């Protein structure tokens, strides 16, 4: 359990590490180009925040954001998306990140894939990948917490809080809208992928994030 506080939210609830898939590769030799991972392999880590809203007062502004830019099929172990980085022998890991909205919080999802070529790696969302082992275990720092995730494990934190925002329009300028937000913050280590199973594509369908 973690407890955090902010000016706009009451934070509680849970911290989970759970298995999500098949066992990872063990005992492989290391690549000369990437000493952290076996030859031809790339670690895939995904960080996604989902915000679900419930309006407590009418008038809270509804937000619409973009659409997913990548998908991951855990059965075929294929990662497909809009790649803005080079898939080469120096690639150690791929980091996916995103935000999605539902309910009165809004609609849509905004996601992005980044290439990792050296460790430590600091993502734009504040997550830091400190270490990767040859069997796909990752040591991560996030929000002043150190997290060790073996391949196919997930860390999750769920928080509930109240947010307020000024509503403008008509004769009610300055009125406060109130929204109950349930935020599910999830980091998943999907383990080692074959480098050739990372595909650059614009055909994404309607699946969100890493499916």
mmCIF file with all atom_site columns, C-alpha atoms in Angstrom:
data_model
loop_
_atom_site.group_PDB
_atom_site.id
_atom_site.type_symbol
_atom_site.label_atom_id
_atom_site.label_alt_id
_atom_site.label_comp_id
_atom_site.label_asym_id
_atom_site.label_entity_id
_atom_site.label_seq_id
_atom_site.pdbx_PDB_ins_code
_atom_site.Cartn_x
_atom_site.Cartn_y
_atom_site.Cartn_z
_atom_site.occupancy
_atom_site.B_iso_or_equiv
_atom_site.pdbx_formal_charge
_atom_site.auth_seq_id
_atom_site.auth_comp_id
_atom_site.auth_asym_id
_atom_site.auth_atom_id
_atom_site.pdbx_PDB_model_num
ATOM 1   C CA . UNK A 1 1   ? 0.000   0.000   0.000   1.00 0.00 ? 1   UNK A CA 1
ATOM 2   C CA . UNK A 1 2   ? 1.170   3.487   -0.790  1.00 0.00 ? 2   UNK A CA 1
ATOM 3   C CA . UNK A 1 3   ? -0.107  6.803   0.502   1.00 0.00 ? 3   UNK A CA 1
ATOM 4   C CA . UNK A 1 4   ? 0.468   10.029  -1.364  1.00 0.00 ? 4   UNK A CA 1
ATOM 5   C CA . UNK A 1 5   ? -1.149  13.450  -1.223  1.00 0.00 ? 5   UNK A CA 1
ATOM 6   C CA . UNK A 1 6   ? -1.563  16.447  -3.486  1.00 0.00 ? 6   UNK A CA 1
ATOM 7   C CA . UNK A 1 7   ? -3.459  19.689  -3.553  1.00 0.00 ? 7   UNK A CA 1
ATOM 8   C CA . UNK A 1 8   ? -6.254  18.218  -5.656  1.00 0.00 ? 8   UNK A CA 1
ATOM 9   C CA . UNK A 1 9   ? -6.525  14.555  -4.756  1.00 0.00 ? 9   UNK A CA 1
ATOM 10  C CA . UNK A 1 10  ? -6.885  12.080  -1.909  1.00 0.00 ? 10  UNK A CA 1
ATOM 11  C CA . UNK A 1 11  ? -4.632  9.139   -2.711  1.00 0.00 ? 11  UNK A CA 1
ATOM 12  C CA . UNK A 1 12  ? -4.832  5.569   -1.400  1.00 0.00 ? 12  UNK A CA 1
ATOM 13  C CA . UNK A 1 13  ? -5.251  2.077   -2.524  1.00 0.00 ? 13  UNK A CA 1
ATOM 14  C CA . UNK A 1 14  ? -3.050  -0.614  -3.879  1.00 0.00 ? 14  UNK A CA 1
ATOM 15  C CA . UNK A 1 15  ? 0.290   -1.770  -5.126  1.00 0.00 ? 15  UNK A CA 1
ATOM 16  C CA . UNK A 1 16  ? 0.423   -5.062  -7.011  1.00 0.00 ? 16  UNK A CA 1
ATOM 17  C CA . UNK A 1 17  ? 3.081   -7.165  -8.677  1.00 0.00 ? 17  UNK A CA 1
ATOM 18  C CA . UNK A 1 18  ? 1.411   -9.913  -10.693 1.00 0.00 ? 18  UNK A CA 1
ATOM 19  C CA . UNK A 1 19  ? 2.467   -12.299 -13.510 1.00 0.00 ? 19  UNK A CA 1
ATOM 20  C CA . UNK A 1 20  ? 1.100   -11.448 -16.954 1.00 0.00 ? 20  UNK A CA 1
ATOM 21  C CA . UNK A 1 21  ? 2.368   -14.067 -19.370 1.00 0.00 ? 21  UNK A CA 1
ATOM 22  C CA . UNK A 1 22  ? 4.820   -16.736 -20.403 1.00 0.00 ? 22  UNK A CA 1
ATOM 23  C CA . UNK A 1 23  ? 8.197   -17.429 -18.782 1.00 0.00 ? 23  UNK A CA 1
ATOM 24  C CA . UNK A 1 24  ? 11.221  -15.459 -19.965 1.00 0.00 ? 24  UNK A CA 1
ATOM 25  C CA . UNK A 1 25  ? 14.351  -16.725 -21.679 1.00 0.00 ? 25  UNK A CA 1
ATOM 26  C CA . UNK A 1 26  ? 17.023  -18.025 -19.299 1.00 0.00 ? 26  UNK A CA 1
ATOM 27  C CA . UNK A 1 27  ? 20.760  -18.630 -19.597 1.00 0.00 ? 27  UNK A CA 1
ATOM 28  C CA . UNK A 1 28  ? 21.359  -17.077 -23.011 1.00 0.00 ? 28  UNK A CA 1
ATOM 29  C CA . UNK A 1 29  ? 24.726  -15.696 -24.020 1.00 0.00 ? 29  UNK A CA 1
ATOM 30  C CA . UNK A 1 30  ? 25.066  -11.932 -24.179 1.00 0.00 ? 30  UNK A CA 1
ATOM 31  C CA . UNK A 1 31  ? 25.324  -9.763  -27.257 1.00 0.00 ? 31  UNK A CA 1
ATOM 32  C CA . UNK A 1 32  ? 28.617  -7.982  -27.842 1.00 0.00 ? 32  UNK A CA 1
ATOM 33  C CA . UNK A 1 33  ? 26.682  -4.928  -29.016 1.00 0.00 ? 33  UNK A CA 1
ATOM 34  C CA . UNK A 1 34  ? 24.232  -4.939  -26.070 1.00 0.00 ? 34  UNK A CA 1
ATOM 35  C CA . UNK A 1 35  ? 25.818  -6.532  -22.987 1.00 0.00 ? 35  UNK A CA 1
ATOM 36  C CA . UNK A 1 36  ? 22.518  -6.243  -21.078 1.00 0.00 ? 36  UNK A CA 1
ATOM 37  C CA . UNK A 1 37  ? 20.476  -8.519  -23.356 1.00 0.00 ? 37  UNK A CA 1
ATOM 38  C CA . UNK A 1 38  ? 20.924  -11.732 -25.388 1.00 0.00 ? 38  UNK A CA 1
ATOM 39  C CA . UNK A 1 39  ? 21.662  -11.457 -29.128 1.00 0.00 ? 39  UNK A CA 1
ATOM 40  C CA . UNK A 1 40  ? 18.686  -10.427 -31.252 1.00 0.00 ? 40  UNK A CA 1
ATOM 41  C CA . UNK A 1 41  ? 16.557  -9.602  -28.204 1.00 0.00 ? 41  UNK A CA 1
ATOM 42  C CA . UNK A 1 42  ? 14.954  -6.357  -26.990 1.00 0.00 ? 42  UNK A CA 1
ATOM 43  C CA . UNK A 1 43  ? 13.201  -5.800  -23.659 1.00 0.00 ? 43  UNK A CA 1
ATOM 44  C CA . UNK A 1 44  ? 9.714   -4.284  -23.817 1.00 0.00 ? 44  UNK A CA 1
ATOM 45  C CA . UNK A 1 45  ? 8.452   -2.217  -20.877 1.00 0.00 ? 45  UNK A CA 1
ATOM 46  C CA . UNK A 1 46  ? 5.108   -0.431  -20.939 1.00 0.00 ? 46  UNK A CA 1
ATOM 47  C CA . UNK A 1 47  ? 3.834   2.305   -18.618 1.00 0.00 ? 47  UNK A CA 1
ATOM 48  C CA . UNK A 1 48  ? 0.189   3.333   -18.875 1.00 0.00 ? 48  UNK A CA 1
ATOM 49  C CA . UNK A 1 49  ? -2.074  5.544   -16.769 1.00 0.00 ? 49  UNK A CA 1
ATOM 50  C CA . UNK A 1 50  ? -5.848  5.218   -17.101 1.00 0.00 ? 50  UNK A CA 1
ATOM 51  C CA . UNK A 1 51  ? -8.049  7.950   -15.612 1.00 0.00 ? 51  UNK A CA 1
ATOM 52  C CA . UNK A 1 52  ? -11.752 7.218   -15.097 1.00 0.00 ? 52  UNK A CA 1
ATOM 53  C CA . UNK A 1 53  ? -13.954 10.110  -14.020 1.00 0.00 ? 53  UNK A CA 1
ATOM 54  C CA . UNK A 1 54  ? -17.268 10.432  -12.238 1.00 0.00 ? 54  UNK A CA 1
ATOM 55  C CA . UNK A 1 55  ? -18.784 13.925  -12.195 1.00 0.00 ? 55  UNK A CA 1
ATOM 56  C CA . UNK A 1 56  ? -19.836 15.113  -8.742  1.00 0.00 ? 56  UNK A CA 1
ATOM 57  C CA . UNK A 1 57  ? -21.198 18.406  -10.069 1.00 0.00 ? 57  UNK A CA 1
ATOM 58  C CA . UNK A 1 58  ? -22.462 19.224  -13.545 1.00 0.00 ? 58  UNK A CA 1
ATOM 59  C CA . UNK A 1 59  ? -20.341 21.333  -15.814 1.00 0.00 ? 59  UNK A CA 1
ATOM 60  C CA . UNK A 1 60  ? -16.924 19.723  -15.431 1.00 0.00 ? 60  UNK A CA 1
ATOM 61  C CA . UNK A 1 61  ? -15.165 20.099  -18.819 1.00 0.00 ? 61  UNK A CA 1
ATOM 62  C CA . UNK A 1 62  ? -14.876 16.882  -20.862 1.00 0.00 ? 62  UNK A CA 1
ATOM 63  C CA . UNK A 1 63  ? -11.480 16.276  -22.454 1.00 0.00 ? 63  UNK A CA 1
ATOM 64  C CA . UNK A 1 64  ? -10.851 14.469  -25.740 1.00 0.00 ? 64  UNK A CA 1
ATOM 65  C CA . UNK A 1 65  ? -7.299  13.325  -26.477 1.00 0.00 ? 65  UNK A CA 1
ATOM 66  C CA . UNK A 1 66  ? -5.657  11.481  -29.356 1.00 0.00 ? 66  UNK A CA 1
ATOM 67  C CA . UNK A 1 67  ? -5.640  7.808   -30.315 1.00 0.00 ? 67  UNK A CA 1
ATOM 68  C CA . UNK A 1 68  ? -3.235  4.905   -29.648 1.00 0.00 ? 68  UNK A CA 1
ATOM 69  C CA . UNK A 1 69  ? -0.061  4.825   -31.743 1.00 0.00 ? 69  UNK A CA 1
ATOM 70  C CA . UNK A 1 70  ? 0.980   1.229   -31.030 1.00 0.00 ? 70  UNK A CA 1
ATOM 71  C CA . UNK A 1 71  ? -0.333  -2.236  -30.175 1.00 0.00 ? 71  UNK A CA 1
ATOM 72  C CA . UNK A 1 72  ? 1.228   -5.325  -28.606 1.00 0.00 ? 72  UNK A CA 1
ATOM 73  C CA . UNK A 1 73  ? 0.066   -8.894  -29.265 1.00 0.00 ? 73  UNK A CA 1
ATOM 74  C CA . UNK A 1 74  ? 1.259   -10.998 -26.324 1.00 0.00 ? 74  UNK A CA 1
ATOM 75  C CA . UNK A 1 75  ? 0.390   -14.256 -28.103 1.00 0.00 ? 75  UNK A CA 1
ATOM 76  C CA . UNK A 1 76  ? 2.567   -13.610 -31.148 1.00 0.00 ? 76  UNK A CA 1
ATOM 77  C CA . UNK A 1 77  ? 4.941   -11.380 -29.130 1.00 0.00 ? 77  UNK A CA 1
ATOM 78  C CA . UNK A 1 78  ? 4.675   -8.709  -31.827 1.00 0.00 ? 78  UNK A CA 1
ATOM 79  C CA . UNK A 1 79  ? 4.950   -4.985  -31.110 1.00 0.00 ? 79  UNK A CA 1
ATOM 80  C CA . UNK A 1 80  ? 3.549   -2.776  -33.883 1.00 0.00 ? 80  UNK A CA 1
ATOM 81  C CA . UNK A 1 81  ? 3.338   0.985   -34.038 1.00 0.00 ? 81  UNK A CA 1
ATOM 82  C CA . UNK A 1 82  ? 4.583   4.334   -35.225 1.00 0.00 ? 82  UNK A CA 1
ATOM 83  C CA . UNK A 1 83  ? 8.317   4.105   -34.632 1.00 0.00 ? 83  UNK A CA 1
ATOM 84  C CA . UNK A 1 84  ? 10.294  7.330   -34.407 1.00 0.00 ? 84  UNK A CA 1
ATOM 85  C CA . UNK A 1 85  ? 13.506  5.505   -33.488 1.00 0.00 ? 85  UNK A CA 1
ATOM 86  C CA . UNK A 1 86  ? 15.829  3.091   -35.274 1.00 0.00 ? 86  UNK A CA 1
ATOM 87  C CA . UNK A 1 87  ? 15.592  -0.654  -34.662 1.00 0.00 ? 87  UNK A CA 1
ATOM 88  C CA . UNK A 1 88  ? 19.239  -1.716  -34.857 1.00 0.00 ? 88  UNK A CA 1
ATOM 89  C CA . UNK A 1 89  ? 21.830  -3.802  -33.006 1.00 0.00 ? 89  UNK A CA 1
ATOM 90  C CA . UNK A 1 90  ? 22.309  -1.059  -30.413 1.00 0.00 ? 90  UNK A CA 1
ATOM 91  C CA . UNK A 1 91  ? 18.652  -1.163  -29.326 1.00 0.00 ? 91  UNK A CA 1
ATOM 92  C CA . UNK A 1 92  ? 18.418  -2.574  -25.773 1.00 0.00 ? 92  UNK A CA 1
ATOM 93  C CA . UNK A 1 93  ? 14.755  -1.958  -24.982 1.00 0.00 ? 93  UNK A CA 1
ATOM 94  C CA . UNK A 1 94  ? 11.552  -0.334  -26.163 1.00 0.00 ? 94  UNK A CA 1
ATOM 95  C CA . UNK A 1 95  ? 9.623   1.828   -23.721 1.00 0.00 ? 95  UNK A CA 1
ATOM 96  C CA . UNK A 1 96  ? 5.911   2.395   -24.274 1.00 0.00 ? 96  UNK A CA 1
ATOM 97  C CA . UNK A 1 97  ? 4.026   5.078   -22.392 1.00 0.00 ? 97  UNK A CA 1
ATOM 98  C CA . UNK A 1 98  ? 0.529   6.480   -22.506 1.00 0.00 ? 98  UNK A CA 1
ATOM 99  C CA . UNK A 1 99  ? -2.557  7.990   -20.947 1.00 0.00 ? 99  UNK A CA 1
ATOM 100 C CA . UNK A 1 100 ? -6.183  7.029   -21.540 1.00 0.00 ? 100 UNK A CA 1
ATOM 101 C CA . UNK A 1 101 ? -9.446  8.593   -20.333 1.00 0.00 ? 101 UNK A CA 1
ATOM 102 C CA . UNK A 1 102 ? -12.932 7.246   -19.716 1.00 0.00 ? 102 UNK A CA 1
ATOM 103 C CA . UNK A 1 103 ? -16.218 8.231   -18.110 1.00 0.00 ? 103 UNK A CA 1
ATOM 104 C CA . UNK A 1 104 ? -16.587 11.903  -17.235 1.00 0.00 ? 104 UNK A CA 1
ATOM 105 C CA . UNK A 1 105 ? -12.798 12.337  -17.358 1.00 0.00 ? 105 UNK A CA 1
ATOM 106 C CA . UNK A 1 106 ? -12.941 12.305  -21.155 1.00 0.00 ? 106 UNK A CA 1
ATOM 107 C CA . UNK A 1 107 ? -12.264 10.030  -24.105 1.00 0.00 ? 107 UNK A CA 1
ATOM 108 C CA . UNK A 1 108 ? -9.311  8.819   -26.113 1.00 0.00 ? 108 UNK A CA 1
ATOM 109 C CA . UNK A 1 109 ? -5.739  7.725   -25.518 1.00 0.00 ? 109 UNK A CA 1
ATOM 110 C CA . UNK A 1 110 ? -2.324  9.251   -26.173 1.00 0.00 ? 110 UNK A CA 1
ATOM 111 C CA . UNK A 1 111 ? 0.588   6.804   -26.463 1.00 0.00 ? 111 UNK A CA 1
ATOM 112 C CA . UNK A 1 112 ? 4.198   6.770   -27.610 1.00 0.00 ? 112 UNK A CA 1
ATOM 113 C CA . UNK A 1 113 ? 7.073   4.327   -28.162 1.00 0.00 ? 113 UNK A CA 1
ATOM 114 C CA . UNK A 1 114 ? 10.709  5.212   -27.445 1.00 0.00 ? 114 UNK A CA 1
ATOM 115 C CA . UNK A 1 115 ? 13.937  3.366   -28.173 1.00 0.00 ? 115 UNK A CA 1
ATOM 116 C CA . UNK A 1 116 ? 16.399  2.642   -25.356 1.00 0.00 ? 116 UNK A CA 1
ATOM 117 C CA . UNK A 1 117 ? 20.063  2.370   -26.367 1.00 0.00 ? 117 UNK A CA 1
ATOM 118 C CA . UNK A 1 118 ? 21.826  2.779   -23.022 1.00 0.00 ? 118 UNK A CA 1
ATOM 119 C CA . UNK A 1 119 ? 21.185  2.365   -19.310 1.00 0.00 ? 119 UNK A CA 1
ATOM 120 C CA . UNK A 1 120 ? 20.193  4.221   -17.177 1.00 0.00 ? 120 UNK A CA 1
ATOM 121 C CA . UNK A 1 121 ? 17.306  5.513   -19.275 1.00 0.00 ? 121 UNK A CA 1
ATOM 122 C CA . UNK A 1 122 ? 15.083  8.355   -18.060 1.00 0.00 ? 122 UNK A CA 1
ATOM 123 C CA . UNK A 1 123 ? 11.678  8.618   -19.734 1.00 0.00 ? 123 UNK A CA 1
ATOM 124 C CA . UNK A 1 124 ? 9.743   11.851  -20.207 1.00 0.00 ? 124 UNK A CA 1
ATOM 125 C CA . UNK A 1 125 ? 7.164   10.711  -17.624 1.00 0.00 ? 125 UNK A CA 1
ATOM 126 C CA . UNK A 1 126 ? 9.795   10.527  -14.861 1.00 0.00 ? 126 UNK A CA 1
ATOM 127 C CA . UNK A 1 127 ? 10.309  6.754   -14.900 1.00 0.00 ? 127 UNK A CA 1
ATOM 128 C CA . UNK A 1 128 ? 13.963  5.627   -14.895 1.00 0.00 ? 128 UNK A CA 1
ATOM 129 C CA . UNK A 1 129 ? 15.170  2.205   -16.061 1.00 0.00 ? 129 UNK A CA 1
ATOM 130 C CA . UNK A 1 130 ? 18.264  1.645   -13.909 1.00 0.00 ? 130 UNK A CA 1
ATOM 131 C CA . UNK A 1 131 ? 19.245  -1.859  -14.902 1.00 0.00 ? 131 UNK A CA 1
ATOM 132 C CA . UNK A 1 132 ? 18.340  -4.745  -17.212 1.00 0.00 ? 132 UNK A CA 1
ATOM 133 C CA . UNK A 1 133 ? 19.555  -8.305  -16.588 1.00 0.00 ? 133 UNK A CA 1
ATOM 134 C CA . UNK A 1 134 ? 20.157  -10.944 -19.306 1.00 0.00 ? 134 UNK A CA 1
ATOM 135 C CA . UNK A 1 135 ? 16.966  -12.832 -18.335 1.00 0.00 ? 135 UNK A CA 1
ATOM 136 C CA . UNK A 1 136 ? 14.813  -9.715  -18.778 1.00 0.00 ? 136 UNK A CA 1
ATOM 137 C CA . UNK A 1 137 ? 14.457  -8.435  -15.217 1.00 0.00 ? 137 UNK A CA 1
ATOM 138 C CA . UNK A 1 138 ? 14.318  -4.626  -14.998 1.00 0.00 ? 138 UNK A CA 1
ATOM 139 C CA . UNK A 1 139 ? 15.097  -2.408  -12.022 1.00 0.00 ? 139 UNK A CA 1
ATOM 140 C CA . UNK A 1 140 ? 12.994  0.748   -12.241 1.00 0.00 ? 140 UNK A CA 1
ATOM 141 C CA . UNK A 1 141 ? 12.702  3.955   -10.234 1.00 0.00 ? 141 UNK A CA 1
ATOM 142 C CA . UNK A 1 142 ? 9.360   5.728   -10.296 1.00 0.00 ? 142 UNK A CA 1
ATOM 143 C CA . UNK A 1 143 ? 7.937   8.350   -7.948  1.00 0.00 ? 143 UNK A CA 1
ATOM 144 C CA . UNK A 1 144 ? 10.613  7.749   -5.298  1.00 0.00 ? 144 UNK A CA 1
ATOM 145 C CA . UNK A 1 145 ? 9.986   3.993   -5.387  1.00 0.00 ? 145 UNK A CA 1
ATOM 146 C CA . UNK A 1 146 ? 12.395  1.281   -6.577  1.00 0.00 ? 146 UNK A CA 1
ATOM 147 C CA . UNK A 1 147 ? 10.574  -1.463  -8.472  1.00 0.00 ? 147 UNK A CA 1
ATOM 148 C CA . UNK A 1 148 ? 12.089  -4.774  -9.608  1.00 0.00 ? 148 UNK A CA 1
ATOM 149 C CA . UNK A 1 149 ? 10.049  -6.464  -12.319 1.00 0.00 ? 149 UNK A CA 1
ATOM 150 C CA . UNK A 1 150 ? 10.911  -9.862  -13.721 1.00 0.00 ? 150 UNK A CA 1
ATOM 151 C CA . UNK A 1 151 ? 9.784   -10.659 -17.242 1.00 0.00 ? 151 UNK A CA 1
ATOM 152 C CA . UNK A 1 152 ? 5.982   -10.823 -17.443 1.00 0.00 ? 152 UNK A CA 1
ATOM 153 C CA . UNK A 1 153 ? 5.358   -9.068  -14.136 1.00 0.00 ? 153 UNK A CA 1
ATOM 154 C CA . UNK A 1 154 ? 3.249   -5.970  -13.526 1.00 0.00 ? 154 UNK A CA 1
ATOM 155 C CA . UNK A 1 155 ? 3.385   -3.188  -10.926 1.00 0.00 ? 155 UNK A CA 1
ATOM 156 C CA . UNK A 1 156 ? 0.133   -1.329  -10.352 1.00 0.00 ? 156 UNK A CA 1
ATOM 157 C CA . UNK A 1 157 ? -1.042  1.522   -8.166  1.00 0.00 ? 157 UNK A CA 1
ATOM 158 C CA . UNK A 1 158 ? -4.679  2.655   -7.973  1.00 0.00 ? 158 UNK A CA 1
ATOM 159 C CA . UNK A 1 159 ? -5.524  6.050   -6.505  1.00 0.00 ? 159 UNK A CA 1
ATOM 160 C CA . UNK A 1 160 ? -8.819  7.855   -5.933  1.00 0.00 ? 160 UNK A CA 1
ATOM 161 C CA . UNK A 1 161 ? -9.160  11.598  -5.592  1.00 0.00 ? 161 UNK A CA 1
ATOM 162 C CA . UNK A 1 162 ? -11.330 14.657  -6.157  1.00 0.00 ? 162 UNK A CA 1
ATOM 163 C CA . UNK A 1 163 ? -10.374 17.221  -8.754  1.00 0.00 ? 163 UNK A CA 1
ATOM 164 C CA . UNK A 1 164 ? -11.816 20.687  -9.274  1.00 0.00 ? 164 UNK A CA 1
ATOM 165 C CA . UNK A 1 165 ? -11.652 22.910  -12.302 1.00 0.00 ? 165 UNK A CA 1
ATOM 166 C CA . UNK A 1 166 ? -13.134 26.278  -13.103 1.00 0.00 ? 166 UNK A CA 1
ATOM 167 C CA . UNK A 1 167 ? -15.998 26.202  -15.599 1.00 0.00 ? 167 UNK A CA 1
ATOM 168 C CA . UNK A 1 168 ? -16.390 29.217  -17.868 1.00 0.00 ? 168 UNK A CA 1
ATOM 169 C CA . UNK A 1 169 ? -19.292 30.194  -20.054 1.00 0.00 ? 169 UNK A CA 1
ATOM 170 C CA . UNK A 1 170 ? -22.534 32.111  -19.988 1.00 0.00 ? 170 UNK A CA 1
ATOM 171 C CA . UNK A 1 171 ? -23.237 33.825  -16.681 1.00 0.00 ? 171 UNK A CA 1
ATOM 172 C CA . UNK A 1 172 ? -21.482 31.170  -14.602 1.00 0.00 ? 172 UNK A CA 1
ATOM 173 C CA . UNK A 1 173 ? -17.893 32.282  -15.086 1.00 0.00 ? 173 UNK A CA 1
ATOM 174 C CA . UNK A 1 174 ? -15.751 30.994  -12.258 1.00 0.00 ? 174 UNK A CA 1
ATOM 175 C CA . UNK A 1 175 ? -18.071 28.154  -11.213 1.00 0.00 ? 175 UNK A CA 1
ATOM 176 C CA . UNK A 1 176 ? -16.152 25.094  -9.937  1.00 0.00 ? 176 UNK A CA 1
ATOM 177 C CA . UNK A 1 177 ? -16.726 21.660  -11.481 1.00 0.00 ? 177 UNK A CA 1
ATOM 178 C CA . UNK A 1 178 ? -15.860 18.639  -9.305  1.00 0.00 ? 178 UNK A CA 1
ATOM 179 C CA . UNK A 1 179 ? -14.797 15.223  -10.557 1.00 0.00 ? 179 UNK A CA 1
ATOM 180 C CA . UNK A 1 180 ? -13.979 11.970  -8.765  1.00 0.00 ? 180 UNK A CA 1
ATOM 181 C CA . UNK A 1 181 ? -10.972 10.416  -10.499 1.00 0.00 ? 181 UNK A CA 1
ATOM 182 C CA . UNK A 1 182 ? -9.873  6.791   -10.248 1.00 0.00 ? 182 UNK A CA 1
ATOM 183 C CA . UNK A 1 183 ? -6.364  6.588   -11.692 1.00 0.00 ? 183 UNK A CA 1
ATOM 184 C CA . UNK A 1 184 ? -4.833  3.204   -12.471 1.00 0.00 ? 184 UNK A CA 1
ATOM 185 C CA . UNK A 1 185 ? -1.064  3.502   -12.941 1.00 0.00 ? 185 UNK A CA 1
ATOM 186 C CA . UNK A 1 186 ? 0.456   0.351   -14.469 1.00 0.00 ? 186 UNK A CA 1
ATOM 187 C CA . UNK A 1 187 ? 4.017   -0.642  -15.372 1.00 0.00 ? 187 UNK A CA 1
ATOM 188 C CA . UNK A 1 188 ? 4.424   -3.975  -17.166 1.00 0.00 ? 188 UNK A CA 1
ATOM 189 C CA . UNK A 1 189 ? 7.610   -5.771  -18.105 1.00 0.00 ? 189 UNK A CA 1
ATOM 190 C CA . UNK A 1 190 ? 6.637   -7.853  -21.135 1.00 0.00 ? 190 UNK A CA 1
ATOM 191 C CA . UNK A 1 191 ? 10.049  -9.491  -21.230 1.00 0.00 ? 191 UNK A CA 1
ATOM 192 C CA . UNK A 1 192 ? 12.392  -10.078 -24.126 1.00 0.00 ? 192 UNK A CA 1
ATOM 193 C CA . UNK A 1 193 ? 11.122  -9.812  -27.703 1.00 0.00 ? 193 UNK A CA 1
ATOM 194 C CA . UNK A 1 194 ? 12.805  -10.819 -30.912 1.00 0.00 ? 194 UNK A CA 1
ATOM 195 C CA . UNK A 1 195 ? 14.107  -7.642  -32.522 1.00 0.00 ? 195 UNK A CA 1
ATOM 196 C CA . UNK A 1 196 ? 12.483  -8.678  -35.805 1.00 0.00 ? 196 UNK A CA 1
ATOM 197 C CA . UNK A 1 197 ? 9.051   -8.717  -34.082 1.00 0.00 ? 197 UNK A CA 1
ATOM 198 C CA . UNK A 1 198 ? 9.083   -4.915  -33.724 1.00 0.00 ? 198 UNK A CA 1
ATOM 199 C CA . UNK A 1 199 ? 7.146   -3.546  -36.677 1.00 0.00 ? 199 UNK A CA 1
ATOM 200 C CA . UNK A 1 200 ? 6.767   -0.021  -37.965 1.00 0.00 ? 200 UNK A CA 1
ATOM 201 C CA . UNK A 1 201 ? 3.167   0.368   -39.108 1.00 0.00 ? 201 UNK A CA 1
ATOM 202 C CA . UNK A 1 202 ? 0.381   2.901   -39.459 1.00 0.00 ? 202 UNK A CA 1
ATOM 203 C CA . UNK A 1 203 ? -2.363  0.260   -39.293 1.00 0.00 ? 203 UNK A CA 1
ATOM 204 C CA . UNK A 1 204 ? -3.318  0.406   -35.616 1.00 0.00 ? 204 UNK A CA 1
ATOM 205 C CA . UNK A 1 205 ? -7.023  -0.354  -35.411 1.00 0.00 ? 205 UNK A CA 1
ATOM 206 C CA . UNK A 1 206 ? -8.862  0.752   -32.299 1.00 0.00 ? 206 UNK A CA 1
ATOM 207 C CA . UNK A 1 207 ? -6.858  -1.106  -29.638 1.00 0.00 ? 207 UNK A CA 1
ATOM 208 C CA . UNK A 1 208 ? -5.511  1.048   -26.828 1.00 0.00 ? 208 UNK A CA 1
ATOM 209 C CA . UNK A 1 209 ? -1.937  1.170   -25.608 1.00 0.00 ? 209 UNK A CA 1
ATOM 210 C CA . UNK A 1 210 ? -0.352  -2.273  -25.342 1.00 0.00 ? 210 UNK A CA 1
ATOM 211 C CA . UNK A 1 211 ? -3.534  -4.326  -25.492 1.00 0.00 ? 211 UNK A CA 1
#
